[in-house]
Coordinates of C-alpha atoms and ligand atoms in Angstrom, one line a residue:
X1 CA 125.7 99.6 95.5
X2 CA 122.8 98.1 93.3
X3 CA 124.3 97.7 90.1
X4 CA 123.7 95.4 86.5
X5 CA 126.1 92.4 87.8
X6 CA 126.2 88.9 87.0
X7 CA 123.8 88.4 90.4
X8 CA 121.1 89.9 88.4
X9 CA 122.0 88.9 84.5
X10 CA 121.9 85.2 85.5
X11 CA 117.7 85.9 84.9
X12 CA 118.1 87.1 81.3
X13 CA 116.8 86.5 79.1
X14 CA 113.7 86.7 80.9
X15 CA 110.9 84.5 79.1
X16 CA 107.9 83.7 81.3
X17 CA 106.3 85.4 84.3
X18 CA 107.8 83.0 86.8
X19 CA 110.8 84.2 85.4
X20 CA 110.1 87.6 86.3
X21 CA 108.7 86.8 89.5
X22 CA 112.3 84.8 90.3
X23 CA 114.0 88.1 89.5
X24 CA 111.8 89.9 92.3
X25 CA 112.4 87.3 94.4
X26 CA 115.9 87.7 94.3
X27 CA 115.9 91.1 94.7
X28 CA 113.7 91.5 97.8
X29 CA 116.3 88.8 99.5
X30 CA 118.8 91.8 99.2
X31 CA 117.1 93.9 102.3
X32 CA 117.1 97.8 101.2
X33 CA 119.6 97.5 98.3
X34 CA 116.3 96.3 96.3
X35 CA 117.4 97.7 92.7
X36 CA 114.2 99.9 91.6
X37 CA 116.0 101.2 88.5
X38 CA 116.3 98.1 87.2
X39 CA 112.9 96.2 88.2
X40 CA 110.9 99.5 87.2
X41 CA 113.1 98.9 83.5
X42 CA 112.1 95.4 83.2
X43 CA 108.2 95.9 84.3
X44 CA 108.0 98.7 82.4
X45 CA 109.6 97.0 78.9
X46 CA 107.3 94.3 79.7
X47 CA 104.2 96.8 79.9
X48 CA 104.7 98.0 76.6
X49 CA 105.4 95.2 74.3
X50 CA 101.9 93.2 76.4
X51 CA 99.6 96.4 76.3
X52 CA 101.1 99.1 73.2
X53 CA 99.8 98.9 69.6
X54 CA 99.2 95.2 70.1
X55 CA 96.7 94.5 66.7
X56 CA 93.6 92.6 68.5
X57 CA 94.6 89.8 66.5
X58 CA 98.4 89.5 67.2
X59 CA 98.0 86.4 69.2
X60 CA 94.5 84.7 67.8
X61 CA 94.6 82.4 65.2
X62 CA 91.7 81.0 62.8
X63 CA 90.4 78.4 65.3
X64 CA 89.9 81.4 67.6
X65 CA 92.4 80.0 70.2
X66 CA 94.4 82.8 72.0
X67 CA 98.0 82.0 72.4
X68 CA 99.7 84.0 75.4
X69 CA 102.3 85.7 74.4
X70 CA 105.1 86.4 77.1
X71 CA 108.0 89.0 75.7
X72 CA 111.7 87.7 75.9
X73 CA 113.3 90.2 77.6
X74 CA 117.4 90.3 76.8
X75 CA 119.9 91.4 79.4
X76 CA 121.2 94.1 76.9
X77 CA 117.9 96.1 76.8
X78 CA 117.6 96.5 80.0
X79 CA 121.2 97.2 80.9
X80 CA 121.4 100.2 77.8
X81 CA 118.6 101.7 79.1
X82 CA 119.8 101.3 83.2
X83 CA 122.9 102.9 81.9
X84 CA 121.0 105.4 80.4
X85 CA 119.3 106.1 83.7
X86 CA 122.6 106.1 85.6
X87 CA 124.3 108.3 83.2
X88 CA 121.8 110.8 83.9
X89 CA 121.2 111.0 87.0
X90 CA 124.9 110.8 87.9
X91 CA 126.0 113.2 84.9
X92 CA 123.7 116.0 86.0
X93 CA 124.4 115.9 89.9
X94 CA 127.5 117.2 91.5
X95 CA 128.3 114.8 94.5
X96 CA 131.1 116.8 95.7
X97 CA 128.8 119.2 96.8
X98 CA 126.8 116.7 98.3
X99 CA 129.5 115.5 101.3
X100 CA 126.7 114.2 103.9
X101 CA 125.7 110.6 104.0
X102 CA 122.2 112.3 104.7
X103 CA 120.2 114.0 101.9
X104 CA 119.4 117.8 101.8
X105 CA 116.6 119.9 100.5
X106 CA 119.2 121.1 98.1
X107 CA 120.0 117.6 96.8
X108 CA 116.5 116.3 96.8
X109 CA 115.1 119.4 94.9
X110 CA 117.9 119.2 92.5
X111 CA 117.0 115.2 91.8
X112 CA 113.6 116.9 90.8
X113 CA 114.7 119.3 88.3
X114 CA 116.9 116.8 86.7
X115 CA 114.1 114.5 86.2
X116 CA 111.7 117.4 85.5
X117 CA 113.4 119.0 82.9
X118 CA 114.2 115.7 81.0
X119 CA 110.4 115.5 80.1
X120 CA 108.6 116.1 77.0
X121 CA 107.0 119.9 77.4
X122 CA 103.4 118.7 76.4
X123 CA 101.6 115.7 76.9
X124 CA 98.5 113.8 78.7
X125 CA 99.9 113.6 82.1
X126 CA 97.0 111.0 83.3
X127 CA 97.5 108.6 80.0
X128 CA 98.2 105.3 81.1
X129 CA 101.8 103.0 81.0
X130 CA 103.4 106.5 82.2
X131 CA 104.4 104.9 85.4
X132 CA 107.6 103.4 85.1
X133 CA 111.6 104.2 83.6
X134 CA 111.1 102.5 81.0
X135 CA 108.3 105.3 80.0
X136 CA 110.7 107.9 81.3
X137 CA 113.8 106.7 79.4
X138 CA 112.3 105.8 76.1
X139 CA 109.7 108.5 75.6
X140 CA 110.5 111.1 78.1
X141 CA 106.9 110.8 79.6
X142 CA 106.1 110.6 83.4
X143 CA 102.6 110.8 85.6
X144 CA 102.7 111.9 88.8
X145 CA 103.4 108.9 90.5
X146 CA 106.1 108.0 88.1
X147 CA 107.9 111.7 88.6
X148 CA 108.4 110.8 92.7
X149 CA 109.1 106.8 91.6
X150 CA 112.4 108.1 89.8
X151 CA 113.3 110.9 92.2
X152 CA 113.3 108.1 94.6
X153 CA 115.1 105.5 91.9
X154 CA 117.4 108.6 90.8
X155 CA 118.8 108.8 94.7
X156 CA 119.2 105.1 95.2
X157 CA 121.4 105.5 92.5
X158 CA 123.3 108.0 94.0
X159 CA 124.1 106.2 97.1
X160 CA 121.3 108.0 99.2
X161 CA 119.3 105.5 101.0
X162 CA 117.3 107.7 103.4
X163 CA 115.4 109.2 100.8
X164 CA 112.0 107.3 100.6
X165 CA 108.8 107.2 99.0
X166 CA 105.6 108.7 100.9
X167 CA 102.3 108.0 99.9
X168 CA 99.0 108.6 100.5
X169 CA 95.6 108.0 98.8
X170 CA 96.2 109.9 95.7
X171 CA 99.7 112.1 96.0
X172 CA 103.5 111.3 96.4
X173 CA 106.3 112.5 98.0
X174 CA 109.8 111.6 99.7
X175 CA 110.9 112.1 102.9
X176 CA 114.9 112.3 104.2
X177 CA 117.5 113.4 106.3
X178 CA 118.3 111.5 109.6
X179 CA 115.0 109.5 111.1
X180 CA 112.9 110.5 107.7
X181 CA 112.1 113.5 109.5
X182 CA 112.5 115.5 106.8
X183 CA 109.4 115.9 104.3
X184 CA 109.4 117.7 100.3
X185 CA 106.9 117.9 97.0
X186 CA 109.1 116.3 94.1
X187 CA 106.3 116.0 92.0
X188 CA 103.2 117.7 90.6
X189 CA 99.3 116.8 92.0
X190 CA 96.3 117.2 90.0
X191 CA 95.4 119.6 86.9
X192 CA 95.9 123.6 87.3
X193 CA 97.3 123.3 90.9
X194 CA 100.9 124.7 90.7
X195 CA 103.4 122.3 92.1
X196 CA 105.4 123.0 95.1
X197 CA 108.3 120.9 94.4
X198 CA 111.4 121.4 97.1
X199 CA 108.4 122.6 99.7
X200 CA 108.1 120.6 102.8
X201 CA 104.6 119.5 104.2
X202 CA 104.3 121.0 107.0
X203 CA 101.7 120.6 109.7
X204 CA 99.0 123.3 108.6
X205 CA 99.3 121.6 105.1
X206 CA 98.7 118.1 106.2
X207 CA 96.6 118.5 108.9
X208 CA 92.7 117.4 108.3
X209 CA 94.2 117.2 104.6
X210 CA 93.0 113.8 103.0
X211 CA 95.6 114.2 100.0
X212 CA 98.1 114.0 102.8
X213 CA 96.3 111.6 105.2
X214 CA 96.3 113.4 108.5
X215 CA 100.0 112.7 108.6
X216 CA 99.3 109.4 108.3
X217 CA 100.9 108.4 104.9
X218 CA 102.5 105.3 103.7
X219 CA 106.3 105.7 104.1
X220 CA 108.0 102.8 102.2
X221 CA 110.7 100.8 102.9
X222 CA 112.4 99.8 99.3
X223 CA 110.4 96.4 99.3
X224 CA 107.5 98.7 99.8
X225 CA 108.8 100.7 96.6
X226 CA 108.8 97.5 94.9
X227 CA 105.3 96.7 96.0
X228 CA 103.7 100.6 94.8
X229 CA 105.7 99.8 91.7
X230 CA 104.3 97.0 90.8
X231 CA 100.7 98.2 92.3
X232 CA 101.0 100.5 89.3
X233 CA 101.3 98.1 86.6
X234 CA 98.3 99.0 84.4
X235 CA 97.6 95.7 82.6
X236 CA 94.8 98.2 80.3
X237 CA 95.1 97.7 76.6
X238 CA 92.3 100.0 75.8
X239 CA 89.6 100.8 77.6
X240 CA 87.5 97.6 77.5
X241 CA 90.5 95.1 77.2
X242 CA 93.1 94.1 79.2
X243 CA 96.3 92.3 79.0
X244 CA 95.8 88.8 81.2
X245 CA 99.1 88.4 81.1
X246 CA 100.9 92.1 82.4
X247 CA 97.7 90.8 85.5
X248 CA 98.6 87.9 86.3
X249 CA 102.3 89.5 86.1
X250 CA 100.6 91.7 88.6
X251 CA 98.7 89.2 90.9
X252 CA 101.9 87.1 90.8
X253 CA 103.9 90.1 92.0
X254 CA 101.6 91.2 94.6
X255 CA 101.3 87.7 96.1
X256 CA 105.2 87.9 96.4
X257 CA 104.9 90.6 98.5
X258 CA 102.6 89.9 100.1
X259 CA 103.5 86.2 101.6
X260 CA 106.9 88.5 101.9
X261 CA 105.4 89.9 104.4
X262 CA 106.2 93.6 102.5
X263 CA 102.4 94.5 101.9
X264 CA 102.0 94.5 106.0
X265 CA 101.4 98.3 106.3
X266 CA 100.3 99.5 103.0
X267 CA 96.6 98.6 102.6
X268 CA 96.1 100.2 99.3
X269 CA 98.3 97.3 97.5
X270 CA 96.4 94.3 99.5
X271 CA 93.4 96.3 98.6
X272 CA 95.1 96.1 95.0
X273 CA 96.0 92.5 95.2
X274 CA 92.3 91.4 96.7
X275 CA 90.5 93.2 93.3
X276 CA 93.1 90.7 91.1
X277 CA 92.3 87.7 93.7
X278 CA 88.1 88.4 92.6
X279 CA 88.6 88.6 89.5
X280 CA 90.8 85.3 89.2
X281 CA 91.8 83.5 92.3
X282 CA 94.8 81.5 92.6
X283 CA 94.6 78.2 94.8
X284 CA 96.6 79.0 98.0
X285 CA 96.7 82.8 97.9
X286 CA 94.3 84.3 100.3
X287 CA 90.7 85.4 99.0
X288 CA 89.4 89.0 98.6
X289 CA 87.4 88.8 101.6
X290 CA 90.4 88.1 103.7
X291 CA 92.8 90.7 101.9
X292 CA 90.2 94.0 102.0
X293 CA 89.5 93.0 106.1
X294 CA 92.8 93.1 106.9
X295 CA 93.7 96.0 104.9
X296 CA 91.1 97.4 107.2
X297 CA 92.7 96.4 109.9
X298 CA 96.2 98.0 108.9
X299 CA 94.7 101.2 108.4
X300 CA 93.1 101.1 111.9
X301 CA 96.4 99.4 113.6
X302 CA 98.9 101.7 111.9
X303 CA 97.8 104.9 110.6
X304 CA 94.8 105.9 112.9
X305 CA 92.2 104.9 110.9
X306 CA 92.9 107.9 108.7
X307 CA 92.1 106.1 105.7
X308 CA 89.4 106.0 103.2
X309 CA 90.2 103.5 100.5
X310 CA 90.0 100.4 102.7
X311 CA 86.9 100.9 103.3
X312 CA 85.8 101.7 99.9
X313 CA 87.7 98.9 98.6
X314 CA 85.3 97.2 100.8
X315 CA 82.4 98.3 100.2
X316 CA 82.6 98.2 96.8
X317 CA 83.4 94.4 96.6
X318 CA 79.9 93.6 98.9
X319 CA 77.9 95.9 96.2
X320 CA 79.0 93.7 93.3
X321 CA 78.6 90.7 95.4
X322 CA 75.0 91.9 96.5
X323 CA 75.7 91.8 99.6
X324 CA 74.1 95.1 100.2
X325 CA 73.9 95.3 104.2
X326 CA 77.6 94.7 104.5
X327 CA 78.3 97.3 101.4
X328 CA 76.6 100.1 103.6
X329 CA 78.0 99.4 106.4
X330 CA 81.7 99.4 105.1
X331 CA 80.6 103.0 103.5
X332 CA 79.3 104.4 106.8
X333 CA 83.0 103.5 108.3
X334 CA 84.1 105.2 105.2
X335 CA 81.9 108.3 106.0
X336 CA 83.5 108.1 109.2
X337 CA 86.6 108.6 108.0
X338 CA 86.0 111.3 105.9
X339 CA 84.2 113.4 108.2
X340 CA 87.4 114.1 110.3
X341 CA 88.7 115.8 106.9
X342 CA 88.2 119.5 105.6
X343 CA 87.6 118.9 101.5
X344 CA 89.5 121.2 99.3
X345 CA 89.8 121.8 95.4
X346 CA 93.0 118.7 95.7
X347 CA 90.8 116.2 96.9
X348 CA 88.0 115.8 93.6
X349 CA 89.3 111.9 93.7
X350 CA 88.0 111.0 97.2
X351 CA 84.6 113.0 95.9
X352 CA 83.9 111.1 92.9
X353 CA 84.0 108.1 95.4
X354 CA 81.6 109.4 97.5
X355 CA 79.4 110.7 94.7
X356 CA 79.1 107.2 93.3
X357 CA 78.4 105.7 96.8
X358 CA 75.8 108.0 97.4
X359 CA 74.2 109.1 94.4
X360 CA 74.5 105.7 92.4
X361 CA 75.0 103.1 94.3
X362 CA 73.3 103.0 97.5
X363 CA 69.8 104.8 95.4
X364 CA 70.3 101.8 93.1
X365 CA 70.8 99.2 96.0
X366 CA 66.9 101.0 97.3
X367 CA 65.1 100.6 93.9
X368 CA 66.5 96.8 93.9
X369 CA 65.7 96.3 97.5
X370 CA 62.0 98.2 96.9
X371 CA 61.3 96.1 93.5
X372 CA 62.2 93.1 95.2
X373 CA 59.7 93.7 98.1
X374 CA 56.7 94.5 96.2
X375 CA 57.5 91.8 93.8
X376 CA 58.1 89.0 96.4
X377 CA 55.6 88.5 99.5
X378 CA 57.3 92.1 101.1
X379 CA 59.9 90.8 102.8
X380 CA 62.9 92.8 101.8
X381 CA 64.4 92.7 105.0
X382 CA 67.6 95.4 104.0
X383 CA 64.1 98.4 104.0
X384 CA 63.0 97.2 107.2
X385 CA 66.6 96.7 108.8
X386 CA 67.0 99.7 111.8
X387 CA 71.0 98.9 111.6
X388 CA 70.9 99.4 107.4
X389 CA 68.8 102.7 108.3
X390 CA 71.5 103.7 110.7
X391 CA 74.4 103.2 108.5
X392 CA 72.6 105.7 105.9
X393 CA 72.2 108.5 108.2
X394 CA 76.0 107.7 109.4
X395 CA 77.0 108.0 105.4
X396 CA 74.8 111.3 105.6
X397 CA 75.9 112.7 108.6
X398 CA 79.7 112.0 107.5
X399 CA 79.4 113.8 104.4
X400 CA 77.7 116.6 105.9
X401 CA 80.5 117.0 108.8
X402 CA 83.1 116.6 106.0
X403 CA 81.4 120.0 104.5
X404 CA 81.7 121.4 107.7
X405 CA 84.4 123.9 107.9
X406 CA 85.8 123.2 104.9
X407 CA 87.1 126.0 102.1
X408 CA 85.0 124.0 99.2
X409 CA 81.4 122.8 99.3
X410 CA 80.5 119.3 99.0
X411 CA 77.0 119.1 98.9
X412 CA 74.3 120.2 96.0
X413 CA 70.9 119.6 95.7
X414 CA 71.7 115.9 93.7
X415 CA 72.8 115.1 96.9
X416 CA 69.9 116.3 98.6
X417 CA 67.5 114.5 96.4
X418 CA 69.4 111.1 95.9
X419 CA 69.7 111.2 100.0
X420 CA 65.9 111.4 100.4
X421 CA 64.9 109.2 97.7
X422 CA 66.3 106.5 99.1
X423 CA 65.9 107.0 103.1
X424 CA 62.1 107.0 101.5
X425 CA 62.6 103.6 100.3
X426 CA 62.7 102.5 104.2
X427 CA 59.5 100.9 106.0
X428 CA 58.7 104.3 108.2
X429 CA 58.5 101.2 111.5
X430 CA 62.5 101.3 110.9
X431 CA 62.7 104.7 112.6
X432 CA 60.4 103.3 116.1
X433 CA 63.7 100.8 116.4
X434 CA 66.2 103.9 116.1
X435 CA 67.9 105.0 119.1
X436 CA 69.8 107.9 118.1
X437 CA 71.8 108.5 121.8
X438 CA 73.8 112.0 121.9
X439 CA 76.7 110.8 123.5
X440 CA 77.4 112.8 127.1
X441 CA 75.6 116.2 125.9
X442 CA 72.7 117.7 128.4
X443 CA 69.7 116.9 126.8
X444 CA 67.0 119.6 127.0
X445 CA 63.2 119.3 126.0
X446 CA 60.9 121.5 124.7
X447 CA 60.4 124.0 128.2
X448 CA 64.2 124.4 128.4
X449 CA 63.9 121.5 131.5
X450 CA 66.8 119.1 131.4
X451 CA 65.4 116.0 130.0
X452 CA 66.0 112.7 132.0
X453 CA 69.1 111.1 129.4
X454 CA 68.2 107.7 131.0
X455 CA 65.1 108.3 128.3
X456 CA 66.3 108.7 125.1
X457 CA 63.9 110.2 122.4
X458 CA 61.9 111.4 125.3
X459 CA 60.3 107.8 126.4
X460 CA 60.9 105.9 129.1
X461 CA 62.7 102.5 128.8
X462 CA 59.3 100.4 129.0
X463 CA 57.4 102.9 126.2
X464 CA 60.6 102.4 123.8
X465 CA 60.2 98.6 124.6
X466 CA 56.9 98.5 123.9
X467 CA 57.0 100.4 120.8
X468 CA 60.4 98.4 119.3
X469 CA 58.6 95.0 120.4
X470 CA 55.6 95.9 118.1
X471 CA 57.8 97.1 115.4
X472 CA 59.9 94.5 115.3
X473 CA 56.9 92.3 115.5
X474 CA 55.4 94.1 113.0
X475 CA 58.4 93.8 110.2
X476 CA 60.1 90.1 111.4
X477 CA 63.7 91.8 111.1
X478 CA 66.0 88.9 110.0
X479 CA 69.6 89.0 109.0
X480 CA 70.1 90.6 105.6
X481 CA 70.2 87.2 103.2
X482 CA 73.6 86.3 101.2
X483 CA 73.0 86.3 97.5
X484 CA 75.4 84.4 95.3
X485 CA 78.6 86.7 93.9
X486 CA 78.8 87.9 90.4
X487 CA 81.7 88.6 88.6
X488 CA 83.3 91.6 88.3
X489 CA 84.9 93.4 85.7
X490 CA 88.3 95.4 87.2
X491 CA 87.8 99.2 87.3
X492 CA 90.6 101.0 85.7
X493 CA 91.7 103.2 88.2
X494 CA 93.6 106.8 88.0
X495 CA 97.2 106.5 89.6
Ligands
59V1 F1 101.0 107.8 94.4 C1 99.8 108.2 94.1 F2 99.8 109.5 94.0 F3 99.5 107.6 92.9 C2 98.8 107.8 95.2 C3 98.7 106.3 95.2 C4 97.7 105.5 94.7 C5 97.9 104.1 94.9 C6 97.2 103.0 94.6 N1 95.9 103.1 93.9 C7 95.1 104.2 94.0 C8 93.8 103.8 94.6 N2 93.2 102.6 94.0 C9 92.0 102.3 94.4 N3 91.3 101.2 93.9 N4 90.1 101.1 94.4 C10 89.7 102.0 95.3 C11 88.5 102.1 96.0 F4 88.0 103.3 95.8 F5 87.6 101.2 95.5 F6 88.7 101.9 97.3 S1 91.0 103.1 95.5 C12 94.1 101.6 93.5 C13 95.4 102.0 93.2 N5 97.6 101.7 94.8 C14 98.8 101.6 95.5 N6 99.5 102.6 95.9 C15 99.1 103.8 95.6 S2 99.9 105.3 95.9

């Protein structure tokens, strides 16, 4: 049973982030009997004393030099408020009715109300540094994630080790019983959507439902609990300032895990730990590039290519590195995604992405790209690239299929507008090279006959050669050109 022993209290007092990292170390080595209570504690204390009502100039001094500041965090803190936790959890749920080695509905929904009820009636449930226990036990405060995080703690507690955390791209739940066959809500999602806590998710709920991935969610193991954990440090001071220590806490952390070999099927935290690499990389951890393509590839080995944020992830990084080709084509696979999904009221966060793909970023990637042309001697090759051309109407098309049968609308005229403005950007020769092939349909032509398929777009093969030759001719297509990276500043993100 996890416990405050002498195994953990040899780290205290904790001093330095290697310290912290030694503590994690440890604790992964003990297989599933990783101690969330007590790691979600210590990040958590640590959180608030690097990113609370720190003055701007706690740590500068007159020559302007900025000292880093690491909290000493004692033993007895931590273990008061782990006691705390425990005392709870273990006061407030009856384990004599509880026989089974297995959790129940009954038990799990229970956990839920105890945690539930112990928080504050009224306050901003998306503030941040609500994630952890240390939030929960010192101010009685929880966000969503933070509300399954210590349904999921409050069981380890009790000696239940098949109740796990289930994730997708932006909700939470556990699963249980024998084989984790067993799903239920334990916390709320979103503002004015009542929550369904005890409920399972059954198959008409999940299915072509992005909130709960197709079925394809991230169940964790505990190291995996450790790693979400620790993806939800929010190193934010305000707005526009954030703690570089609580990141490289973070980055540190991550890298852990990740050379662990405990990030190996939840893309989101490589995703998480490939922003930190771009914004500071470490010598010998692996660089963005490498971290977002292979938390591609997870999301295509393991969950069906159900996901969106890899690809986002993605796509986002080639935008800020100008790398503009690349960035469309990582949001066509996106749109690709998405388009096997009916959008609900639940699913606004996965909107805003696409909003900002399509009505900011690629129209601002066209005016660049069209500037640049007329500026330079017209060669901007991204407005005379067929394959860039392509990926637009794929980014399109995806959106529009994603409307398709859905109980909410997507699109509005902004769209409409923002998707022609910048398809007009394109040299009009890019649509000659198009081959737009309707994959195993009968084609018909305009007297009903059945068109020849063997010609697509009507021509025969040595018309369309012709015509592509002198277009291609005509615009010198050449491989979009690498520009150098720029730095970026992290994005604060929603949990
Ligand atoms: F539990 C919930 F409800 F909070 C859902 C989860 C979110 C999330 C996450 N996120 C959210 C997505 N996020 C993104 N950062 N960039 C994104 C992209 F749009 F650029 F792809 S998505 C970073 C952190 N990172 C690790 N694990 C999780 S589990």
């Amino acid at each position: 049973m996890a416990g405050f022993r002498d195994r953990e209290k040899q780290h205290f007092p904790l001093t330095s982030i290697q310290a912290v990292v030694d503590l994690f170390s440890d604790q992964l080595e003990r297989g599933d009997e990783v101690d969330l209570a007590l790691l979600s504690i210590v990040l958590g204390c640590i959180e608030n004393t690097l990113t609370m009502n720190r003055s701007s100039h706690s740590n500068v001094d007159e020559s302007k030099t900025i000292t880093p500041i690491f909290p000493v965090v004692e033993a007895d803190t931590i273990e008061a408020l782990y006691a705390k936790f425990t005392a709870l959890i273990k006061g407030a749920v009856d384990l004599t009715k509880f026989e089974s080695e297995y959790a129940t509905r009954e038990l799990v929904k229970r956990v839920s109300d105890v945690v539930w009820g112990s928080l504050t009636r009224a306050y901003y449930k998306d503030k941040a540094h609500l994630q952890s226990l240390f939030s929960f036990l010192t101010g009685n405060k929880l966000d969503c994630f933070g509300v399954a995080f210590a349904v999921v703690a409050a069981c380890q507690v009790l000696g239940f080790k098949d109740v796990k955390l289930s994730l997708s791209e932006d909700h939470a739940w556990v699963v249980f019983g024998k084989d984790s066959s067993e799903t239920a809500e334990v916390t709320w999602h979103g503002k004015g959507n009542e929550d369904k806590r005890g409920q399972p998710i059954t198959e008409a709920v999940r299915d072509k439902a992005w909130l709960y991935l197709n079925g394809q969610p991230v169940v964790c193991t505990r190291q995996m609990e450790a790693a979400a954990m620790v993806s939800s440090i929010n190193p934010a001071i305000s707005a526009t300032i954030d703690s570089v220590e609580m990141g490289s806490l973070q980055q540190e952390l991550l890298c852990l895990l990740y050379q662990k070999g405990h990030l190996s099927r939840y893309p989101m935290a490589i995703g998480n730990l490939a922003d930190l690499e771009e914004i500071s990389s470490i010598p010998g951890h692996p660089t963005s590039n490498q971290l977002f393509e292979e938390a591609i590839r997870v999301a295509q080995t393991h969950y069906n290519n159900q996901h969106v944020y890899p690809y986002t992830y993605f796509g986002g990084y080639m935008y800020r590195h100008k790398q503009y080709a690349k960035a469309i084509h990582a949001w066509a696979e996106a749109a690709s995604v998405i388009k096997g999904y009916n959008y609900t009221r639940e699913d606004e966060e996965v909107y805003k992405e696409f909003l900002e793909i399509a009505n900011d970023f690629i129209p601002t990637i066209a005016k660049v790209c069209f500037k640049e042309e007329s500026s330079s001697s017209g060669e901007s090759s991204l407005l005379q690239n067929p394959a860039v051309y392509a990926d637009l109407l794929r980014i399109y098309d995806g959106i529009c299929e994603w409307e398709e049968g859905s109980s909410t609308p997507v699109l509005h005229t902004g769209w409409a507008q923002q998707f022609t403005f910048s398809l007009s950007k394109f040299d009009p020769r890019v649509r000659s090279l198009l081959d737009i092939h309707v994959e195993n349909e009968e084609e018909e032509d305009e007297d009903g006959e059945e068109k020849d398929s063997s010609k697509p777009n009507g021509k025969d093969k040595q018309e369309k050669e012709t015509d592509q030759a002198a277009s291609q001719k005509a615009l010198g297509v050449e491989k979009e050109k690498d520009t150098a990276a720029t730095q970026r500043t992290r994005r604060g993100r929603k949990r």
